[in-house]
Amino acid sequence: MAVRKIRIWPDPALKEVAKKVQTFNAELKSLVTDMFETMYKANGVGLAATQVAVPLRVITIDLDPNGQAKDEPDLKADLDSMGYKGPIAIINPELVAAEGELIWSEGCLSVPGINDEVERHETVTIKAFDPDGKVFTLTAHNLFAVAIQHEMDHLEGRVFVEYLSKLKRDVIRRKMERLKVESTDDGVEAAQIV
Ligand SMILES: [Zn+2]
């Protein structure tokens, strides 16, 4: 198990179109484990393998990363209504059906500190595989549907900021550049040497 490095937009790795997983082996399971670990450490609810520079069609989602639903019936009811049943790894997803629209203020672990509104389908049905290679079909609503669409975009090399205006995107790009300067690998290494 290992926490992997999340690429920050506009890192070129985020533009790569991910390839289908061909072999459901131990390497895939260890990628999935690492992705959950990386996502939890970063306080995210979704992660695509593209974000850790692995160009494979693998997504992890956990809409209740702190396990609050077991103590909060309202949250549990909300998650149930979205078709969400718990942490899930989604391999090689394909969109089977989509309907409705909703606007959600999205964030992304590859664009830290930025949230903005994106229009998505309210409901999506996907066909995908679990890490054992077992096929499943899933219908998701609301935030769960938004998370799936956001992560599936990553697999196509698309980040949500690309839906925003050029002006907003330029502002975000400058913020991300500053962030990179503040937290370069060199900086971390230097600190460790000290
Ligand atoms: Zn994202």
Tab-separated table of N, CA and C in Angstrom, residues 11-141:
chain	number	residue	atom	x	y	z
A	11	ASP	N	-0.931	19.510	-15.364
A	11	ASP	CA	0.070	18.463	-15.605
A	11	ASP	C	-0.324	17.656	-16.858
A	12	PRO	N	0.616	17.413	-17.775
A	12	PRO	CA	0.275	16.690	-19.012
A	12	PRO	C	-0.316	15.295	-18.772
A	13	ALA	N	0.018	14.669	-17.645
A	13	ALA	CA	-0.529	13.323	-17.354
A	13	ALA	C	-2.053	13.341	-17.308
A	14	LEU	N	-2.614	14.498	-16.918
A	14	LEU	CA	-4.076	14.618	-16.795
A	14	LEU	C	-4.767	14.687	-18.153
A	15	LYS	N	-3.984	14.894	-19.197
A	15	LYS	CA	-4.554	15.006	-20.554
A	15	LYS	C	-4.574	13.669	-21.282
A	16	GLU	N	-3.924	12.700	-20.668
A	16	GLU	CA	-3.801	11.417	-21.340
A	16	GLU	C	-5.135	10.648	-21.335
A	17	VAL	N	-5.494	10.070	-22.452
A	17	VAL	CA	-6.700	9.236	-22.513
A	17	VAL	C	-6.324	7.848	-21.994
A	18	ALA	N	-7.038	7.405	-20.957
A	18	ALA	CA	-6.679	6.147	-20.296
A	18	ALA	C	-7.091	4.946	-21.150
A	19	LYS	N	-6.315	3.872	-21.001
A	19	LYS	CA	-6.602	2.634	-21.749
A	19	LYS	C	-7.397	1.665	-20.873
A	20	LYS	N	-8.119	0.780	-21.548
A	20	LYS	CA	-8.890	-0.226	-20.812
A	20	LYS	C	-7.961	-1.183	-20.070
A	21	VAL	N	-8.397	-1.578	-18.880
A	21	VAL	CA	-7.687	-2.624	-18.152
A	21	VAL	C	-7.939	-3.939	-18.885
A	22	GLN	N	-6.855	-4.675	-19.166
A	22	GLN	CA	-6.995	-5.945	-19.900
A	22	GLN	C	-6.903	-7.136	-18.963
A	23	THR	N	-6.104	-6.991	-17.898
A	23	THR	CA	-5.874	-8.119	-16.997
A	23	THR	C	-6.240	-7.730	-15.579
A	24	PHE	N	-7.100	-8.514	-14.988
A	24	PHE	CA	-7.555	-8.226	-13.618
A	24	PHE	C	-6.655	-8.990	-12.652
A	25	ASN	N	-5.459	-8.463	-12.458
A	25	ASN	CA	-4.448	-9.179	-11.675
A	25	ASN	C	-4.130	-8.452	-10.361
A	26	ALA	N	-3.103	-8.955	-9.670
A	26	ALA	CA	-2.704	-8.395	-8.376
A	26	ALA	C	-2.236	-6.947	-8.508
A	27	GLU	N	-1.639	-6.643	-9.643
A	27	GLU	CA	-1.150	-5.280	-9.882
A	27	GLU	C	-2.320	-4.291	-9.905
A	28	LEU	N	-3.417	-4.704	-10.527
A	28	LEU	CA	-4.612	-3.863	-10.568
A	28	LEU	C	-5.158	-3.669	-9.152
A	29	LYS	N	-5.206	-4.758	-8.384
A	29	LYS	CA	-5.734	-4.655	-7.013
A	29	LYS	C	-4.869	-3.720	-6.177
A	30	SER	N	-3.568	-3.785	-6.395
A	30	SER	CA	-2.700	-2.910	-5.600
A	30	SER	C	-2.852	-1.450	-6.058
A	31	LEU	N	-3.105	-1.220	-7.345
A	31	LEU	CA	-3.402	0.142	-7.810
A	31	LEU	C	-4.680	0.659	-7.126
A	32	VAL	N	-5.710	-0.188	-7.077
A	32	VAL	CA	-6.989	0.216	-6.465
A	32	VAL	C	-6.782	0.541	-4.976
A	33	THR	N	-6.038	-0.311	-4.285
A	33	THR	CA	-5.757	-0.073	-2.859
A	33	THR	C	-5.029	1.256	-2.675
A	34	ASP	N	-4.029	1.488	-3.506
A	34	ASP	CA	-3.262	2.738	-3.432
A	34	ASP	C	-4.159	3.943	-3.725
A	35	MET	N	-5.045	3.772	-4.697
A	35	MET	CA	-5.916	4.899	-5.060
A	35	MET	C	-6.858	5.257	-3.907
A	36	PHE	N	-7.420	4.239	-3.238
A	36	PHE	CA	-8.276	4.541	-2.077
A	36	PHE	C	-7.453	5.270	-1.004
A	37	GLU	N	-6.252	4.745	-0.749
A	37	GLU	CA	-5.397	5.346	0.278
A	37	GLU	C	-5.057	6.798	-0.061
A	38	THR	N	-4.711	7.027	-1.314
A	38	THR	CA	-4.352	8.368	-1.795
A	38	THR	C	-5.546	9.315	-1.673
A	39	MET	N	-6.713	8.800	-2.054
A	39	MET	CA	-7.950	9.604	-2.028
A	39	MET	C	-8.323	9.975	-0.581
A	40	TYR	N	-8.223	9.008	0.332
A	40	TYR	CA	-8.564	9.287	1.739
A	40	TYR	C	-7.593	10.307	2.340
A	41	LYS	N	-6.307	10.121	2.043
A	41	LYS	CA	-5.297	11.022	2.601
A	41	LYS	C	-5.546	12.457	2.141
A	42	ALA	N	-6.051	12.602	0.894
A	42	ALA	CA	-6.274	13.937	0.335
A	42	ALA	C	-7.683	14.461	0.625
A	43	ASN	N	-8.449	13.690	1.407
A	43	ASN	CA	-9.832	14.071	1.740
A	43	ASN	C	-10.719	14.234	0.510
A	44	GLY	N	-10.534	13.349	-0.451
A	44	GLY	CA	-11.375	13.392	-1.649
A	44	GLY	C	-12.465	12.337	-1.587
A	45	VAL	N	-13.458	12.472	-2.464
A	45	VAL	CA	-14.520	11.463	-2.550
A	45	VAL	C	-14.418	10.654	-3.844
A	46	GLY	N	-13.518	11.068	-4.729
A	46	GLY	CA	-13.350	10.326	-5.971
A	46	GLY	C	-11.954	10.531	-6.530
A	47	LEU	N	-11.456	9.503	-7.226
A	47	LEU	CA	-10.127	9.605	-7.836
A	47	LEU	C	-10.104	8.736	-9.092
A	48	ALA	N	-9.452	9.246	-10.123
A	48	ALA	CA	-9.239	8.462	-11.339
A	48	ALA	C	-7.754	8.151	-11.443
A	49	ALA	N	-7.424	6.985	-11.998
A	49	ALA	CA	-6.012	6.565	-12.083
A	49	ALA	C	-5.172	7.599	-12.845
A	50	THR	N	-5.813	8.267	-13.800
A	50	THR	CA	-5.135	9.322	-14.558
A	50	THR	C	-4.502	10.356	-13.624
A	51	GLN	N	-5.179	10.612	-12.491
A	51	GLN	CA	-4.698	11.653	-11.567
A	51	GLN	C	-3.408	11.254	-10.850
A	52	VAL	N	-3.129	9.952	-10.808
A	52	VAL	CA	-1.849	9.522	-10.232
A	52	VAL	C	-0.928	9.024	-11.359
A	53	ALA	N	-1.190	9.547	-12.566
A	53	ALA	CA	-0.356	9.296	-13.747
A	53	ALA	C	-0.295	7.820	-14.140
A	54	VAL	N	-1.386	7.094	-13.898
A	54	VAL	CA	-1.504	5.727	-14.415
A	54	VAL	C	-2.628	5.757	-15.453
A	55	PRO	N	-2.281	5.665	-16.741
A	55	PRO	CA	-3.298	5.851	-17.777
A	55	PRO	C	-4.158	4.609	-18.019
A	56	LEU	N	-4.861	4.176	-16.957
A	56	LEU	CA	-5.767	3.031	-17.052
A	56	LEU	C	-7.156	3.460	-16.607
A	57	ARG	N	-8.196	2.779	-17.128
A	57	ARG	CA	-9.581	3.172	-16.849
A	57	ARG	C	-10.019	2.602	-15.499
A	58	VAL	N	-9.539	3.248	-14.436
A	58	VAL	CA	-9.821	2.821	-13.065
A	58	VAL	C	-10.240	4.040	-12.256
A	59	ILE	N	-11.347	3.879	-11.504
A	59	ILE	CA	-11.895	4.971	-10.698
A	59	ILE	C	-12.176	4.430	-9.296
A	60	THR	N	-11.928	5.251	-8.275
A	60	THR	CA	-12.403	4.901	-6.928
A	60	THR	C	-13.311	6.027	-6.437
A	61	ILE	N	-14.380	5.629	-5.741
A	61	ILE	CA	-15.319	6.615	-5.184
A	61	ILE	C	-15.716	6.175	-3.780
A	62	ASP	N	-15.724	7.121	-2.854
A	62	ASP	CA	-16.290	6.902	-1.521
A	62	ASP	C	-16.956	8.203	-1.094
A	63	LEU	N	-18.288	8.204	-1.131
A	63	LEU	CA	-19.020	9.442	-0.814
A	63	LEU	C	-19.158	9.660	0.686
A	64	ASP	N	-18.692	8.697	1.482
A	64	ASP	CA	-18.804	8.814	2.947
A	64	ASP	C	-17.466	8.422	3.573
A	65	PRO	N	-16.401	9.187	3.222
A	65	PRO	CA	-15.051	8.748	3.614
A	65	PRO	C	-14.809	8.714	5.127
A	66	ASN	N	-15.616	9.438	5.888
A	66	ASN	CA	-15.428	9.403	7.341
A	66	ASN	C	-16.399	8.458	8.036
A	67	GLY	N	-17.164	7.715	7.260
A	67	GLY	CA	-18.090	6.732	7.825
A	67	GLY	C	-19.187	7.356	8.671
A	68	GLN	N	-19.647	8.560	8.282
A	68	GLN	CA	-20.659	9.250	9.096
A	68	GLN	C	-22.062	8.672	8.931
A	69	ALA	N	-22.309	8.014	7.780
A	69	ALA	CA	-23.675	7.579	7.466
A	69	ALA	C	-24.230	6.606	8.512
A	70	LYS	N	-23.336	5.826	9.142
A	70	LYS	CA	-23.851	4.843	10.100
A	70	LYS	C	-24.424	5.523	11.362
A	71	ASP	N	-24.016	6.741	11.634
A	71	ASP	CA	-24.535	7.485	12.794
A	71	ASP	C	-25.545	8.559	12.409
A	72	GLU	N	-25.681	8.826	11.104
A	72	GLU	CA	-26.561	9.912	10.655
A	72	GLU	C	-27.581	9.385	9.647
A	73	PRO	N	-28.794	9.055	10.160
A	73	PRO	CA	-29.812	8.461	9.288
A	73	PRO	C	-30.162	9.323	8.074
A	74	ASP	N	-30.131	10.658	8.223
A	74	ASP	CA	-30.461	11.524	7.089
A	74	ASP	C	-29.430	11.378	5.964
A	75	LEU	N	-28.164	11.333	6.351
A	75	LEU	CA	-27.088	11.158	5.374
A	75	LEU	C	-27.203	9.785	4.720
A	76	LYS	N	-27.491	8.784	5.545
A	76	LYS	CA	-27.655	7.411	5.031
A	76	LYS	C	-28.780	7.395	3.998
A	77	ALA	N	-29.911	8.065	4.316
A	77	ALA	CA	-31.057	8.112	3.390
A	77	ALA	C	-30.676	8.828	2.094
A	78	ASP	N	-29.910	9.926	2.229
A	78	ASP	CA	-29.436	10.659	1.045
A	78	ASP	C	-28.598	9.761	0.138
A	79	LEU	N	-27.641	9.078	0.757
A	79	LEU	CA	-26.742	8.221	-0.028
A	79	LEU	C	-27.518	7.077	-0.673
A	80	ASP	N	-28.478	6.508	0.086
A	80	ASP	CA	-29.317	5.436	-0.480
A	80	ASP	C	-30.069	5.935	-1.703
A	81	SER	N	-30.605	7.165	-1.597
A	81	SER	CA	-31.408	7.711	-2.699
A	81	SER	C	-30.564	7.951	-3.955
A	82	MET	N	-29.242	8.038	-3.779
A	82	MET	CA	-28.346	8.228	-4.936
A	82	MET	C	-27.961	6.901	-5.578
A	83	GLY	N	-28.381	5.805	-4.949
A	83	GLY	CA	-27.992	4.482	-5.451
A	83	GLY	C	-26.613	4.079	-4.961
A	84	TYR	N	-26.128	4.813	-3.942
A	84	TYR	CA	-24.776	4.574	-3.423
A	84	TYR	C	-24.807	3.513	-2.319
A	85	LYS	N	-23.940	2.514	-2.449
A	85	LYS	CA	-23.972	1.412	-1.471
A	85	LYS	C	-22.673	1.283	-0.676
A	86	GLY	N	-21.698	2.150	-0.937
A	86	GLY	CA	-20.437	2.070	-0.201
A	86	GLY	C	-19.275	2.302	-1.149
A	87	PRO	N	-18.044	2.306	-0.580
A	87	PRO	CA	-16.850	2.559	-1.397
A	87	PRO	C	-16.819	1.619	-2.605
A	88	ILE	N	-16.475	2.174	-3.741
A	88	ILE	CA	-16.536	1.348	-4.953
A	88	ILE	C	-15.362	1.637	-5.890
A	89	ALA	N	-14.825	0.555	-6.461
A	89	ALA	CA	-13.823	0.667	-7.524
A	89	ALA	C	-14.519	0.338	-8.829
A	90	ILE	N	-14.336	1.186	-9.809
A	90	ILE	CA	-15.032	1.055	-11.094
A	90	ILE	C	-13.977	0.924	-12.191
A	91	ILE	N	-13.991	-0.210	-12.872
A	91	ILE	CA	-12.987	-0.467	-13.907
A	91	ILE	C	-13.663	-0.475	-15.288
A	92	ASN	N	-13.036	0.154	-16.259
A	92	ASN	CA	-13.530	0.188	-17.649
A	92	ASN	C	-15.002	0.604	-17.751
A	93	PRO	N	-15.394	1.711	-17.119
A	93	PRO	CA	-16.814	2.093	-17.166
A	93	PRO	C	-17.265	2.521	-18.559
A	94	GLU	N	-18.493	2.173	-18.872
A	94	GLU	CA	-19.118	2.639	-20.118
A	94	GLU	C	-20.469	3.209	-19.772
A	95	LEU	N	-20.756	4.366	-20.350
A	95	LEU	CA	-22.040	5.006	-20.105
A	95	LEU	C	-23.116	4.275	-20.916
A	96	VAL	N	-24.134	3.797	-20.194
A	96	VAL	CA	-25.213	3.057	-20.860
A	96	VAL	C	-26.407	3.974	-21.092
A	97	ALA	N	-26.694	4.837	-20.104
A	97	ALA	CA	-27.824	5.761	-20.219
A	97	ALA	C	-27.565	6.976	-19.350
A	98	ALA	N	-28.161	8.099	-19.739
A	98	ALA	CA	-28.016	9.331	-18.964
A	98	ALA	C	-29.288	10.138	-19.128
A	99	GLU	N	-29.747	10.729	-18.029
A	99	GLU	CA	-30.899	11.625	-18.185
A	99	GLU	C	-30.923	12.725	-17.132
A	100	GLY	N	-31.687	13.765	-17.431
A	100	GLY	CA	-31.835	14.890	-16.518
A	100	GLY	C	-30.588	15.749	-16.497
A	101	GLU	N	-30.706	16.900	-15.851
A	101	GLU	CA	-29.553	17.779	-15.695
A	101	GLU	C	-29.506	18.297	-14.279
A	102	LEU	N	-28.332	18.529	-13.789
A	102	LEU	CA	-28.195	19.281	-12.550
A	102	LEU	C	-26.873	20.031	-12.577
A	103	ILE	N	-26.848	21.100	-11.789
A	103	ILE	CA	-25.630	21.896	-11.707
A	103	ILE	C	-25.059	21.694	-10.317
A	104	TRP	N	-23.800	21.320	-10.280
A	104	TRP	CA	-23.156	21.029	-8.998
A	104	TRP	C	-21.869	21.830	-8.915
A	105	SER	N	-21.558	22.323	-7.736
A	105	SER	CA	-20.286	23.001	-7.546
A	105	SER	C	-19.217	21.938	-7.294
A	106	GLU	N	-18.406	21.682	-8.307
A	106	GLU	CA	-17.447	20.589	-8.232
A	106	GLU	C	-16.073	21.047	-7.770
A	107	GLY	N	-15.374	20.109	-7.175
A	107	GLY	CA	-13.976	20.324	-6.834
A	107	GLY	C	-13.193	19.138	-7.368
A	108	CYS	N	-11.869	19.217	-7.288
A	108	CYS	CA	-11.056	18.133	-7.851
A	108	CYS	C	-9.719	18.090	-7.112
A	109	LEU	N	-9.262	16.888	-6.777
A	109	LEU	CA	-7.977	16.776	-6.073
A	109	LEU	C	-6.813	17.263	-6.932
A	110	SER	N	-7.024	17.333	-8.243
A	110	SER	CA	-5.973	17.832	-9.133
A	110	SER	C	-6.035	19.339	-9.322
A	111	VAL	N	-7.058	19.971	-8.713
A	111	VAL	CA	-7.189	21.439	-8.784
A	111	VAL	C	-7.522	21.915	-7.365
A	112	PRO	N	-6.587	21.744	-6.438
A	112	PRO	CA	-6.908	21.966	-5.029
A	112	PRO	C	-7.391	23.384	-4.727
A	113	GLY	N	-8.415	23.455	-3.882
A	113	GLY	CA	-8.903	24.745	-3.409
A	113	GLY	C	-9.866	25.432	-4.363
A	114	ILE	N	-10.189	24.811	-5.494
A	114	ILE	CA	-11.066	25.444	-6.483
A	114	ILE	C	-12.384	24.667	-6.569
A	115	ASN	N	-13.481	25.405	-6.507
A	115	ASN	CA	-14.805	24.811	-6.742
A	115	ASN	C	-15.532	25.681	-7.741
A	116	ASP	N	-16.223	25.042	-8.678
A	116	ASP	CA	-17.058	25.833	-9.588
A	116	ASP	C	-18.158	24.958	-10.176
A	117	GLU	N	-19.187	25.664	-10.683
A	117	GLU	CA	-20.376	24.961	-11.125
A	117	GLU	C	-20.203	24.343	-12.509
A	118	VAL	N	-20.629	23.103	-12.602
A	118	VAL	CA	-20.589	22.363	-13.866
A	118	VAL	C	-21.949	21.694	-14.041
A	119	GLU	N	-22.443	21.682	-15.290
A	119	GLU	CA	-23.709	21.005	-15.540
A	119	GLU	C	-23.436	19.545	-15.916
A	120	ARG	N	-24.181	18.663	-15.261
A	120	ARG	CA	-24.015	17.217	-15.506
A	120	ARG	C	-25.388	16.575	-15.653
A	121	HIS	N	-25.397	15.303	-16.022
A	121	HIS	CA	-26.652	14.543	-15.986
A	121	HIS	C	-27.015	14.238	-14.536
A	122	GLU	N	-28.308	14.237	-14.252
A	122	GLU	CA	-28.768	13.951	-12.888
A	122	GLU	C	-28.675	12.458	-12.590
A	123	THR	N	-28.875	11.660	-13.641
A	123	THR	CA	-28.856	10.198	-13.482
A	123	THR	C	-27.997	9.586	-14.588
A	124	VAL	N	-27.132	8.662	-14.196
A	124	VAL	CA	-26.384	7.914	-15.212
A	124	VAL	C	-26.432	6.425	-14.881
A	125	THR	N	-26.445	5.630	-15.925
A	125	THR	CA	-26.305	4.179	-15.759
A	125	THR	C	-25.017	3.789	-16.461
A	126	ILE	N	-24.190	3.055	-15.741
A	126	ILE	CA	-22.929	2.603	-16.344
A	126	ILE	C	-22.819	1.086	-16.255
A	127	LYS	N	-22.041	0.558	-17.187
A	127	LYS	CA	-21.651	-0.849	-17.128
A	127	LYS	C	-20.154	-0.837	-16.881
A	128	ALA	N	-19.689	-1.643	-15.941
A	128	ALA	CA	-18.265	-1.620	-15.601
A	128	ALA	C	-17.864	-2.963	-15.004
A	129	PHE	N	-16.610	-3.044	-14.584
A	129	PHE	CA	-16.099	-4.255	-13.955
A	129	PHE	C	-15.576	-3.929	-12.564
A	130	ASP	N	-15.659	-4.911	-11.661
A	130	ASP	CA	-15.024	-4.717	-10.354
A	130	ASP	C	-13.572	-5.216	-10.465
A	131	PRO	N	-12.737	-5.023	-9.413
A	131	PRO	CA	-11.320	-5.400	-9.539
A	131	PRO	C	-11.099	-6.898	-9.775
A	132	ASP	N	-12.134	-7.729	-9.527
A	132	ASP	CA	-12.004	-9.161	-9.816
A	132	ASP	C	-12.378	-9.493	-11.253
A	133	GLY	N	-12.823	-8.484	-11.996
A	133	GLY	CA	-13.184	-8.723	-13.392
A	133	GLY	C	-14.647	-9.084	-13.579
A	134	LYS	N	-15.435	-8.917	-12.498
A	134	LYS	CA	-16.872	-9.234	-12.574
A	134	LYS	C	-17.629	-8.012	-13.097
A	135	VAL	N	-18.460	-8.233	-14.099
A	135	VAL	CA	-19.184	-7.125	-14.708
A	135	VAL	C	-20.377	-6.726	-13.817
A	136	PHE	N	-20.680	-5.432	-13.801
A	136	PHE	CA	-21.878	-4.978	-13.077
A	136	PHE	C	-22.470	-3.762	-13.786
A	137	THR	N	-23.742	-3.528	-13.496
A	137	THR	CA	-24.422	-2.339	-14.010
A	137	THR	C	-24.873	-1.537	-12.805
A	138	LEU	N	-24.776	-0.231	-12.923
A	138	LEU	CA	-25.044	0.631	-11.771
A	138	LEU	C	-25.780	1.879	-12.237
A	139	THR	N	-26.849	2.239	-11.510
A	139	THR	CA	-27.524	3.504	-11.800
A	139	THR	C	-27.280	4.444	-10.626
A	140	ALA	N	-26.795	5.632	-10.943
A	140	ALA	CA	-26.433	6.602	-9.906
A	140	ALA	C	-27.181	7.913	-10.135
A	141	HIS	N	-27.568	8.548	-9.040
A	141	HIS	CA	-28.250	9.835	-9.112
A	141	HIS	C	-27.440	10.893	-8.366
